[in-house]
Coordinates of C-alpha atoms and ligand atoms in Angstrom, one line a residue:
M1 CA -0.8 19.0 30.7
C2 CA 1.1 19.2 27.3
G3 CA 0.2 21.4 25.2
I4 CA -0.8 19.9 20.8
V5 CA -1.4 22.0 17.8
G6 CA -1.4 21.6 14.4
Y7 CA -1.9 23.4 11.4
I8 CA -4.1 23.2 7.7
G9 CA -4.0 26.0 5.2
N10 CA -1.9 29.0 3.7
R11 CA 0.1 29.6 6.2
S12 CA 3.5 28.4 6.9
A13 CA 2.7 26.0 9.0
S14 CA 6.2 26.1 11.1
N15 CA 5.6 30.6 12.0
V16 CA 2.0 29.1 13.2
L17 CA 3.3 26.0 14.9
I18 CA 6.5 28.0 16.7
S19 CA 3.9 30.9 17.7
G20 CA 1.1 28.6 18.9
L21 CA 3.5 26.8 21.5
K22 CA 5.1 29.9 23.0
R23 CA 1.1 30.6 23.9
M24 CA 0.6 27.4 25.3
E25 CA 4.4 26.4 26.7
Y26 CA 2.3 27.5 30.7
R27 CA 1.0 24.5 29.8
G28 CA 4.5 22.1 30.1
Y29 CA 8.3 22.8 29.0
D30 CA 10.4 20.6 29.7
S31 CA 10.4 19.9 25.8
A32 CA 8.8 20.7 22.3
G33 CA 9.6 19.5 19.4
I34 CA 7.6 19.8 15.4
A35 CA 7.0 17.5 12.4
V36 CA 6.0 20.0 9.3
L37 CA 5.5 18.0 5.7
E38 CA 8.3 19.6 3.3
N39 CA 8.6 18.3 0.6
G40 CA 6.2 15.5 0.4
E41 CA 8.1 14.2 3.5
I42 CA 8.2 14.5 6.9
Q43 CA 10.8 17.4 9.2
T44 CA 10.9 16.2 12.6
V45 CA 12.6 18.3 15.3
K46 CA 12.8 17.7 18.7
K47 CA 14.3 19.5 21.3
K48 CA 14.7 19.2 25.8
G49 CA 13.5 22.7 27.0
K50 CA 11.6 25.5 26.3
V51 CA 9.9 26.4 23.2
S52 CA 13.1 28.9 22.6
E53 CA 15.8 25.8 22.5
L54 CA 13.8 24.2 19.7
E55 CA 13.8 27.3 18.0
S56 CA 17.6 27.5 17.9
Q57 CA 17.5 24.2 16.0
F58 CA 14.3 24.6 13.7
N59 CA 14.5 28.1 11.9
A60 CA 10.7 28.0 11.0
D61 CA 11.4 30.7 8.1
A62 CA 13.0 27.7 6.0
F63 CA 10.2 26.1 5.7
S64 CA 7.5 26.4 3.6
A65 CA 4.9 23.4 4.4
N66 CA 1.4 24.3 4.9
L67 CA 1.3 21.0 7.0
G68 CA 2.4 20.1 10.3
I69 CA 1.8 19.3 14.4
A70 CA 3.7 20.7 17.2
H71 CA 3.8 20.2 21.5
T72 CA 5.5 21.4 23.9
R73 CA 5.4 19.0 27.1
W74 CA 5.3 17.7 30.4
A75 CA 7.7 13.9 31.4
T76 CA 4.8 12.0 32.2
H77 CA 6.4 8.4 31.3
G78 CA 9.9 9.2 30.9
F79 CA 12.1 12.1 31.2
P80 CA 12.6 14.7 29.8
N81 CA 15.1 14.1 26.6
D82 CA 15.6 14.6 23.0
V83 CA 14.5 11.3 22.2
N84 CA 10.8 11.3 23.9
A85 CA 9.4 15.0 23.4
H86 CA 7.0 14.4 20.5
P87 CA 6.1 14.6 17.7
H88 CA 6.3 11.4 17.5
S89 CA 6.2 8.6 14.7
D90 CA 5.4 5.3 13.9
N91 CA 7.8 2.8 12.3
S92 CA 7.9 3.5 8.5
G93 CA 8.1 7.5 9.0
K94 CA 5.1 7.8 7.4
I95 CA 2.6 9.2 10.3
S96 CA 3.6 11.8 13.4
I97 CA 1.6 12.4 16.3
V98 CA 1.1 15.0 19.2
H99 CA 0.2 13.4 21.6
N100 CA -1.6 15.3 25.3
G101 CA -2.7 12.2 27.7
I102 CA -1.4 8.8 28.7
I103 CA -2.1 5.6 27.2
E104 CA -3.1 3.3 30.2
N105 CA -2.5 0.6 28.0
Y106 CA 0.6 1.3 26.2
N107 CA 2.4 -1.9 28.0
I108 CA 0.0 -4.6 26.4
L109 CA -0.2 -2.9 23.5
K110 CA 3.8 -2.4 23.1
Q111 CA 4.2 -6.2 23.6
K112 CA 1.9 -6.6 21.1
L113 CA 3.6 -4.5 18.2
L114 CA 6.6 -5.6 19.5
S115 CA 6.3 -9.3 18.7
E116 CA 5.0 -8.3 15.8
G117 CA 8.2 -6.8 14.9
C118 CA 7.7 -2.7 15.6
K119 CA 10.8 -1.1 17.1
F120 CA 10.4 1.7 20.2
K121 CA 13.2 4.8 20.2
S122 CA 11.8 6.4 23.5
E123 CA 10.2 5.7 26.7
T124 CA 6.7 6.9 25.8
D125 CA 3.4 5.9 26.1
S126 CA 3.3 8.1 22.8
E127 CA 5.3 6.5 20.6
V128 CA 3.5 2.9 21.5
L129 CA -0.2 4.8 20.2
A130 CA 1.7 6.1 16.4
A131 CA 2.9 2.8 15.9
F132 CA -0.4 1.5 16.5
I133 CA -2.1 3.5 14.8
G134 CA 0.8 3.1 11.7
M135 CA 0.3 -1.0 11.6
L136 CA -3.4 -0.7 11.0
Y137 CA -2.6 2.4 8.8
H138 CA -0.5 -0.7 6.6
K139 CA -3.3 -3.4 7.7
V140 CA -6.8 -0.5 6.7
N141 CA -5.3 1.9 3.7
N142 CA -7.1 4.3 5.5
L143 CA -5.9 7.2 7.6
E144 CA -8.8 8.6 9.4
E145 CA -9.7 4.4 10.2
A146 CA -6.3 3.3 11.1
V147 CA -6.6 6.7 14.2
R148 CA -10.7 5.2 14.9
L149 CA -9.7 2.0 15.4
A150 CA -7.0 3.1 17.6
L151 CA -8.4 4.5 19.5
S152 CA -11.6 2.6 20.1
E153 CA -8.5 0.1 21.4
V154 CA -7.0 2.2 23.5
N155 CA -7.8 3.2 27.8
G156 CA -7.0 6.1 29.3
T157 CA -6.6 9.5 28.2
F158 CA -6.0 11.2 24.7
G159 CA -6.4 14.4 22.2
I160 CA -3.7 13.4 19.6
I161 CA -3.4 15.3 16.2
V162 CA -2.1 12.9 13.3
M163 CA -0.9 13.9 10.3
C164 CA 0.7 11.3 7.4
K165 CA 2.9 12.0 4.9
D166 CA 0.3 10.1 2.3
T167 CA -2.1 12.5 3.1
P168 CA -1.0 15.7 2.1
Q169 CA -4.4 17.4 2.7
K170 CA -5.3 16.0 6.0
L171 CA -4.9 16.7 10.0
I172 CA -7.2 14.3 12.0
A173 CA -7.3 15.3 15.9
A174 CA -9.0 13.6 18.4
R175 CA -10.2 13.2 22.4
R176 CA -10.9 11.8 25.8
G177 CA -9.9 13.8 29.1
S178 CA -7.5 15.9 27.0
P179 CA -9.0 19.2 25.5
V180 CA -8.9 19.7 22.1
V181 CA -9.9 23.0 19.7
I182 CA -10.4 23.7 16.6
G183 CA -10.0 26.9 15.0
I184 CA -11.8 28.0 11.3
G185 CA -9.9 30.2 9.6
H186 CA -11.1 32.0 6.1
D187 CA -9.9 29.8 2.9
N188 CA -9.8 26.4 4.5
E189 CA -7.5 27.7 7.2
Y190 CA -7.4 24.6 10.3
I191 CA -5.6 25.6 14.3
V192 CA -6.1 22.6 16.3
A193 CA -4.7 23.1 19.4
S194 CA -5.1 21.8 23.1
D195 CA -6.1 25.5 23.7
A196 CA -7.8 28.1 22.1
A197 CA -3.9 30.3 23.4
A198 CA -2.7 28.9 20.1
I199 CA -5.7 30.2 17.7
I200 CA -7.0 33.3 18.6
Q201 CA -3.9 35.7 16.9
Y202 CA -5.9 33.5 13.4
T203 CA -9.5 32.9 14.5
K204 CA -11.8 33.9 16.9
N205 CA -14.5 30.9 15.6
V206 CA -13.4 27.1 17.1
I207 CA -15.4 24.0 17.7
Y208 CA -14.4 21.7 20.6
L209 CA -14.4 18.2 20.8
S210 CA -16.4 16.3 22.8
D211 CA -15.3 13.0 24.7
N212 CA -14.9 9.9 22.1
E213 CA -14.8 12.1 19.3
M214 CA -12.4 12.8 16.1
A215 CA -12.1 15.9 13.1
I216 CA -10.8 15.3 10.2
I217 CA -10.2 18.0 8.4
N218 CA -9.1 17.7 4.9
G219 CA -8.4 21.1 3.7
T220 CA -11.3 21.2 2.0
G221 CA -13.5 21.4 6.1
I222 CA -14.5 19.2 8.4
N223 CA -16.1 16.5 9.3
T224 CA -16.8 15.1 12.8
K225 CA -17.7 11.4 14.1
T226 CA -17.5 9.6 17.3
I227 CA -14.6 7.2 18.0
D228 CA -17.4 4.2 17.4
N229 CA -18.2 5.9 14.0
K230 CA -21.3 7.7 14.6
A231 CA -21.1 11.2 12.8
T232 CA -21.5 14.2 15.1
H233 CA -22.4 18.1 14.8
N234 CA -20.7 20.9 16.7
N235 CA -22.0 24.1 17.0
V236 CA -18.8 27.1 15.9
Y237 CA -18.5 29.5 19.3
E238 CA -16.4 33.0 19.5
I239 CA -13.3 32.6 21.8
E240 CA -14.0 35.6 24.8
F241 CA -11.0 36.8 25.3
D242 CA -8.4 39.0 23.1
L243 CA -4.7 38.7 22.4
S244 CA -4.3 41.3 24.2
Q245 CA -4.9 39.0 27.7
I246 CA -2.5 36.3 26.9
E247 CA 0.2 38.6 26.5
K248 CA 1.9 40.8 28.9
S249 CA 1.0 43.8 27.7
G250 CA 5.0 45.6 29.4
F251 CA 4.8 43.6 33.1
P252 CA 7.9 41.2 33.5
H253 CA 6.1 38.3 33.9
F254 CA 2.0 37.2 34.0
M255 CA 1.9 36.2 37.4
L256 CA 2.8 40.6 37.8
K257 CA 0.2 41.1 35.0
E258 CA -2.6 39.1 36.1
I259 CA -1.6 39.8 40.3
F260 CA -2.4 43.6 39.0
E261 CA -5.6 42.9 37.2
Q262 CA -7.2 41.5 39.9
P263 CA -9.3 44.9 41.1
E264 CA -10.6 44.1 37.0
T265 CA -11.5 40.9 38.0
I266 CA -13.0 40.9 40.6
Q267 CA -15.2 43.6 39.3
D268 CA -16.0 41.4 36.4
A269 CA -16.9 37.9 38.8
F270 CA -19.7 40.1 40.3
R271 CA -20.6 42.8 37.4
G272 CA -24.3 42.0 35.8
R273 CA -25.2 39.3 38.7
L274 CA -24.9 41.5 41.9
L275 CA -28.4 44.0 42.9
V276 CA -27.2 46.4 45.6
D277 CA -30.8 47.6 45.6
E278 CA -32.1 44.5 46.8
G279 CA -29.3 43.0 48.8
N280 CA -29.4 39.8 46.6
V281 CA -27.9 38.3 43.3
K282 CA -29.0 37.3 39.6
V283 CA -27.2 33.9 38.8
G284 CA -28.1 33.7 35.2
G285 CA -26.1 30.1 35.5
L286 CA -27.9 28.5 38.4
R287 CA -32.0 29.9 36.6
S288 CA -31.9 26.1 35.9
V289 CA -31.2 24.6 39.1
A290 CA -32.9 27.2 41.4
E291 CA -35.2 24.7 43.2
K292 CA -33.0 22.2 43.6
I293 CA -30.3 24.6 45.1
R294 CA -33.1 25.5 47.7
A295 CA -33.7 22.5 48.9
A296 CA -30.4 21.5 48.8
K297 CA -29.8 20.0 52.3
R298 CA -25.6 20.6 52.0
I299 CA -22.8 21.1 50.0
I300 CA -20.5 19.2 49.3
I301 CA -16.9 21.4 47.7
T302 CA -14.4 19.5 45.9
A303 CA -11.2 21.0 43.7
C304 CA -7.6 21.0 43.9
G305 CA -4.7 23.2 45.1
T306 CA -5.7 27.3 44.6
S307 CA -9.2 26.1 44.0
W308 CA -9.0 24.2 46.5
H309 CA -7.9 27.4 49.0
A310 CA -11.0 29.1 47.5
G311 CA -13.3 25.8 48.5
L312 CA -12.1 26.3 51.7
V313 CA -12.7 29.6 52.6
A314 CA -16.3 29.2 50.6
E315 CA -16.9 26.7 53.2
Y316 CA -17.0 29.1 56.2
I317 CA -18.7 32.3 53.8
I318 CA -21.5 29.9 53.0
E319 CA -22.5 28.4 56.2
Q320 CA -22.1 31.5 57.6
L321 CA -24.8 33.7 55.2
A322 CA -26.7 30.6 54.5
Q323 CA -26.4 28.4 58.0
V324 CA -26.2 25.4 55.2
P325 CA -23.8 22.4 55.5
V326 CA -20.8 22.1 53.7
E327 CA -17.9 19.4 53.4
V328 CA -14.7 20.6 51.3
E329 CA -12.1 17.9 49.8
Y330 CA -9.8 16.8 48.0
A331 CA -11.2 15.5 44.3
S332 CA -8.4 13.2 44.5
E333 CA -9.4 11.8 47.9
F334 CA -13.4 12.5 46.5
R335 CA -12.8 10.9 43.8
Y336 CA -11.6 7.3 45.1
R337 CA -12.9 6.3 49.2
N338 CA -17.0 6.3 47.9
P339 CA -17.7 9.1 48.9
V340 CA -21.6 9.1 51.1
I341 CA -24.0 11.4 48.6
S342 CA -27.6 11.8 48.1
E343 CA -30.1 13.1 45.8
D344 CA -30.1 16.4 49.0
D345 CA -26.4 16.9 47.9
I346 CA -24.8 20.2 45.6
L347 CA -21.8 19.5 45.0
F348 CA -19.9 22.3 43.1
S349 CA -16.2 21.2 41.7
I350 CA -13.9 24.5 41.4
S351 CA -11.3 24.9 38.8
Q352 CA -9.8 27.7 37.0
S353 CA -8.9 25.0 33.9
G354 CA -11.6 23.4 33.5
E355 CA -9.4 20.4 32.4
T356 CA -8.1 19.3 36.2
A357 CA -8.9 15.0 36.0
D358 CA -9.0 14.5 39.6
T359 CA -11.6 17.0 39.5
L360 CA -13.6 16.2 37.1
A361 CA -13.2 12.5 37.9
A362 CA -15.2 14.0 41.1
V363 CA -18.1 15.3 39.0
V364 CA -18.8 12.1 37.9
E365 CA -18.3 10.8 40.3
A366 CA -20.8 13.1 42.6
K367 CA -23.1 12.8 38.8
R368 CA -23.0 9.5 39.0
K369 CA -24.8 8.9 42.2
G370 CA -27.0 11.0 41.5
A371 CA -26.1 14.9 43.1
V372 CA -26.6 17.8 41.2
A373 CA -23.4 18.5 40.1
L374 CA -22.7 22.7 39.5
G375 CA -19.4 24.5 38.7
I376 CA -16.8 27.2 39.1
V377 CA -15.0 27.1 36.3
N378 CA -13.0 30.1 34.9
A379 CA -11.9 28.3 30.8
V380 CA -15.2 28.7 29.2
G381 CA -16.3 25.9 27.2
S382 CA -14.0 23.3 29.2
Q383 CA -14.8 19.5 30.0
I384 CA -16.1 20.7 33.7
A385 CA -17.8 23.3 32.7
R386 CA -19.6 20.7 30.0
E387 CA -19.7 17.7 32.2
T388 CA -22.0 19.7 34.8
E389 CA -25.6 20.5 34.8
A390 CA -25.1 24.7 35.1
G391 CA -22.5 26.9 36.9
I392 CA -21.1 29.8 37.2
Y393 CA -18.4 31.3 35.3
I394 CA -15.8 33.6 37.2
H395 CA -15.0 35.6 34.3
A396 CA -10.9 36.1 35.1
G397 CA -10.1 35.7 31.6
P398 CA -6.9 33.6 30.7
E399 CA -4.3 32.7 33.6
I400 CA -1.6 31.9 32.3
G401 CA 1.1 32.1 35.3
V402 CA 1.3 28.9 36.7
A403 CA 0.6 29.9 39.6
S404 CA -2.5 31.2 40.4
T405 CA -3.3 34.2 41.4
K406 CA -6.5 36.6 40.3
A407 CA -8.4 33.3 39.6
F408 CA -7.9 32.4 43.4
T409 CA -9.7 35.7 43.9
S410 CA -12.7 35.4 41.4
Q411 CA -13.2 32.0 42.4
I412 CA -14.3 33.2 46.4
M413 CA -16.2 36.0 44.7
T414 CA -18.2 34.0 42.9
L415 CA -18.8 31.4 46.1
T416 CA -19.7 34.8 47.9
L417 CA -22.6 35.5 45.4
F418 CA -23.2 32.0 45.9
A419 CA -23.5 32.3 49.4
L420 CA -25.4 35.9 49.6
Y421 CA -27.9 34.1 47.0
L422 CA -28.6 31.2 48.4
G423 CA -28.9 33.3 51.7
R424 CA -31.7 35.4 50.4
M425 CA -33.4 32.2 49.2
K426 CA -32.9 30.8 53.5
N427 CA -32.8 33.7 56.7
L428 CA -30.5 36.7 54.9
S429 CA -32.4 39.6 55.9
F430 CA -32.5 42.3 53.2
S431 CA -30.6 44.5 55.3
D432 CA -27.8 42.4 56.0
G433 CA -27.6 41.0 52.2
K434 CA -27.8 45.3 50.8
Q435 CA -24.6 45.9 53.7
L436 CA -22.6 43.1 52.5
A437 CA -23.5 43.9 48.9
E438 CA -22.1 47.6 49.2
E439 CA -19.0 46.4 50.6
I440 CA -18.7 43.5 47.6
I441 CA -19.0 46.8 45.1
K442 CA -15.9 49.0 47.5
L443 CA -13.7 46.0 46.9
P444 CA -11.7 46.5 43.7
G445 CA -11.0 50.1 44.9
K446 CA -9.4 48.5 48.3
I447 CA -7.1 45.7 46.4
Q448 CA -5.7 49.1 44.1
Q449 CA -4.6 50.5 47.6
I450 CA -2.5 46.6 48.3
L451 CA -1.3 47.1 45.4
D452 CA -0.4 50.7 45.7
Q453 CA 2.3 49.0 48.4
A454 CA 3.6 46.8 46.1
D455 CA 7.4 48.2 46.1
K456 CA 6.9 48.1 50.4
I457 CA 6.5 44.6 50.3
K458 CA 9.3 44.5 47.4
E459 CA 11.9 45.1 50.4
I460 CA 10.3 43.0 52.8
A461 CA 10.3 40.4 50.3
K462 CA 14.4 41.0 49.2
Q463 CA 15.3 41.3 53.7
Y464 CA 13.9 37.7 53.4
A465 CA 14.8 35.7 50.1
Q466 CA 17.4 34.1 51.7
A467 CA 15.0 32.4 54.4
K468 CA 14.7 28.5 54.1
N469 CA 11.9 27.9 55.7
F470 CA 8.5 30.6 56.3
L471 CA 5.8 29.5 58.2
Y472 CA 1.6 31.2 56.9
L473 CA -0.4 31.3 59.8
G474 CA -4.1 32.3 60.1
R475 CA -8.0 31.6 61.5
G476 CA -10.9 30.8 60.5
V477 CA -12.0 33.1 56.9
N478 CA -7.7 33.0 56.6
Y479 CA -6.6 29.9 58.2
P480 CA -7.5 29.0 53.9
V481 CA -5.5 32.3 52.8
A482 CA -2.5 31.3 55.4
L483 CA -2.6 27.1 53.2
E484 CA -2.3 29.9 50.3
G485 CA 0.3 32.3 50.9
A486 CA 2.6 29.3 51.5
L487 CA 1.5 27.6 48.2
K488 CA 2.6 30.6 46.3
L489 CA 5.7 31.2 47.8
K490 CA 6.9 27.0 47.2
E491 CA 5.7 27.0 44.3
I492 CA 7.7 29.5 42.3
S493 CA 10.8 30.4 45.5
Y494 CA 11.5 26.3 45.9
I495 CA 11.1 27.7 49.6
H496 CA 9.9 24.9 51.8
A497 CA 6.0 26.5 53.3
E498 CA 3.7 25.1 55.8
G499 CA 0.3 27.2 56.1
Y500 CA -1.6 26.8 59.1
P501 CA -4.4 27.2 61.4
A502 CA -2.9 30.1 63.7
A503 CA -3.7 27.8 67.1
E504 CA -2.7 24.8 65.9
M505 CA 1.0 26.1 65.9
K506 CA 1.2 24.9 69.6
H507 CA 0.2 22.1 68.9
G508 CA 3.8 21.0 67.0
P509 CA 4.5 23.7 64.9
I510 CA 5.9 25.6 67.3
A511 CA 9.2 23.6 67.3
L512 CA 10.3 24.7 64.6
I513 CA 10.9 28.8 65.7
D514 CA 13.4 30.5 66.0
K515 CA 15.4 33.6 65.0
N516 CA 15.4 32.4 61.5
M517 CA 11.8 31.2 61.2
P518 CA 9.6 34.1 59.3
V519 CA 6.0 33.9 60.4
V520 CA 3.3 35.2 58.1
F521 CA 0.5 35.9 60.6
I522 CA -2.6 37.4 59.0
A523 CA -4.1 39.3 61.8
T524 CA -6.7 41.5 60.5
K525 CA -9.5 43.2 62.6
D526 CA -12.3 40.4 63.4
E527 CA -14.1 38.6 66.5
I528 CA -10.7 36.8 67.0
Y529 CA -8.4 39.3 67.0
D530 CA -7.4 39.2 70.0
K531 CA -6.9 34.9 69.4
I532 CA -4.5 35.5 66.9
I533 CA -2.5 38.5 69.1
N534 CA -2.0 35.7 71.1
N535 CA -0.2 33.7 68.7
I536 CA 1.6 36.0 67.0
E537 CA 3.1 37.2 70.4
V538 CA 4.2 33.1 71.5
V539 CA 6.0 33.0 68.1
K540 CA 7.8 36.7 69.2
A541 CA 8.5 35.2 72.6
R542 CA 11.0 32.3 70.0
E543 CA 12.6 35.3 68.2
G544 CA 10.5 34.6 65.1
K545 CA 10.3 37.5 62.4
I546 CA 6.9 38.5 62.0
I547 CA 5.0 39.4 59.1
A548 CA 1.9 40.6 59.9
V549 CA -1.2 40.9 57.2
A550 CA -2.9 43.5 59.7
T551 CA -6.1 45.5 59.1
E552 CA -5.5 49.8 58.0
G553 CA -5.1 51.9 60.5
D554 CA -4.6 49.2 63.5
E555 CA -1.8 50.9 64.9
N556 CA -1.3 47.9 68.3
I557 CA -0.4 45.4 66.2
K558 CA 2.8 46.7 65.5
Q559 CA 4.4 46.2 68.8
Y560 CA 4.4 43.2 68.0
A561 CA 5.7 42.7 64.2
N562 CA 9.0 43.1 62.6
H563 CA 6.7 44.9 59.1
V564 CA 3.2 45.1 59.0
I565 CA 1.0 44.9 55.6
Y566 CA -1.8 47.3 56.2
I567 CA -5.2 46.0 54.0
P568 CA -8.4 48.6 54.0
E569 CA -10.7 47.3 56.3
T570 CA -13.6 45.1 55.3
K571 CA -16.4 42.7 56.4
P572 CA -14.5 40.1 58.1
I573 CA -16.1 37.2 55.6
L574 CA -14.8 39.7 52.6
T575 CA -10.9 40.0 54.2
P576 CA -9.6 36.6 52.0
I577 CA -10.1 38.6 48.4
L578 CA -8.2 41.4 50.2
S579 CA -5.9 39.9 52.6
V580 CA -4.0 37.8 49.4
I581 CA -2.8 40.0 47.3
P582 CA 0.0 40.9 50.0
L583 CA 1.2 37.3 50.3
Q584 CA 1.0 36.5 46.5
L585 CA 3.2 39.4 46.1
L586 CA 5.6 38.4 49.2
A587 CA 5.6 35.0 47.0
Y588 CA 6.4 36.4 43.6
Y589 CA 9.1 39.3 44.5
I590 CA 11.0 36.6 46.6
A591 CA 10.5 34.3 43.4
V592 CA 12.3 37.4 41.7
E593 CA 14.7 37.9 44.0
L594 CA 15.7 34.7 43.5
K595 CA 15.8 34.3 40.0
C596 CA 14.0 32.1 39.8
D597 CA 11.6 31.4 37.1
V598 CA 8.2 32.8 38.2
D599 CA 5.6 32.3 35.3
Q600 CA 6.8 28.4 34.7
P601 CA 8.2 27.5 37.8
R602 CA 9.7 23.6 38.1
N603 CA 7.8 20.5 37.5
L604 CA 4.4 22.6 37.3
A605 CA 2.2 22.5 34.5
K606 CA -0.8 25.2 34.2
S607 CA -3.4 22.4 34.3
V608 CA -2.5 18.8 35.7
T609 CA -4.6 16.6 33.4
V610 CA -3.9 13.2 34.5
E611 CA -4.1 11.9 38.1
Ligands
M6R1 O1 -7.0 24.8 37.1 P1 -7.8 23.7 38.5 O2 -7.7 25.3 38.9 O3 -8.3 22.9 38.4 O4 -6.1 24.1 39.2 C1 -5.8 23.1 39.9 C2 -4.5 23.2 40.9 O5 -4.1 22.4 40.1 C3 -4.0 24.4 40.4 O6 -4.5 25.3 41.6 C4 -2.4 24.7 41.6 O7 -2.3 24.3 43.0 C5 -1.8 25.7 40.9 N1 -0.1 25.4 40.2 C6 -1.5 26.8 42.1 O8 -0.9 28.2 41.9

């Protein structure tokens, strides 16, 4: 949710920290702050608003410090304001911390600290943790032991970095439930962050802390151990992406760049996996669980938001190709409803970030009940990827725009590969498998054809940008695409939008339709095309404005729709990968027309690491 970064080395800490904050700003952007150890004193600047606001108060070049920490916030406890912004210090002012996560027992700790004379400036749980560490430091006179003892008593989640003016050569980092990555540079330089994006400019070598693990970085090296004081060992990994992948590369927004990357990201999802001549799929990540997959009697998919929509699409595809029952559920509901799970179940958790708290909790719950837990994850080495027994990375590369786009299509692509793999283990014929594989490899070119119509979609967007509401309707495998189209629009333009199965409209939403209501239909050619035309006629009869996403060559639809956006023909179960692209562009251009902050929409954050 929040972004934390810490630096120790020979460079100017303030410059590394500010650039790290900018690269992680998509994680949270309601306030930001920095603390550096300058001439033996901790200098702290905190500001409500974006990192640019902080920069207006903090001239990084004016500081020569080699040690510091910084934070970009998505508020949980207390309003976004200067005081609640991080870093937070203890009562002595010697210790400063940045924290990502939630300290659930902060109130109990706060009462205890108040009774011992502590004072608090902010409303945050994080300041309580800082004060607690400070109080213990006063008693044990050892920073790492104070941090360790404090974290042993904390309930909740944390990724933290701690510095202390008494130990100018030391940073301490720890995690539980919130990611911490440590970049290892040259000459004992270390960059600690919640995201590799803040690190890659300086080094590609990283270690990932595990839950309940802490790192003591003392300027000559790094030691890791568990919070209950057992030494640990961490392998060094190489970050898989390049700096260019986390830059806008000439696009006005990350979201547009990521929409336009989809021909490549789809290819990256099936490259090396799709065996066209065999009509089959090879998935290295599932090799160790192949027999369990073959024996599975049911597949459960859990996810949140856009990833949940990808799961709904996958339900249609897996059931059609493999004839295995699939259930899709919001992870937040799944984790709390005592679900019936058996050892014959496979649980897929889908997550772009690999950090989403509810999805992670669903994995833990399913594992506890004996299911085989698998991941469909984008962020390599993330917590969900590590917590699941096996899985498939979607290889979409870093997604920075808060509204998920390329991850959605890559999630569907990856799950389609899984469905083909499972289908071929079961009754799907060689020729059906081969035909599908031959269609899959044409998808990147077809996506490009849709992207080439961006200007036309921009024009439609301009005409409807002032609408107060939108309806999105689709049927079958395109019903979840309607949900996704509506979510994209509301996330970034703040226009109220609803997605429905088209036939459900007559059971209520039809009451909303009048001449001011734009209705986006996904009306591609498939076995229920005639039914969706009936639904379109019903809207037209009530003067609703119809924007249809239709199959190339369908002239018939023009008589019903006010606007038609054509997508190339493909196999019906593959259409979501194409039909969602015009909806992503429509949402994007409407938000731009309304001058909304497309990449960092209000109240949102890229990964939701709180319940
Ligand atoms: O990282 P995840 O895929 O687990 O995230 C799930 C949702 O939080 C995410 O898809 C969210 O709905 C996006 N803002 C959608 O654009």
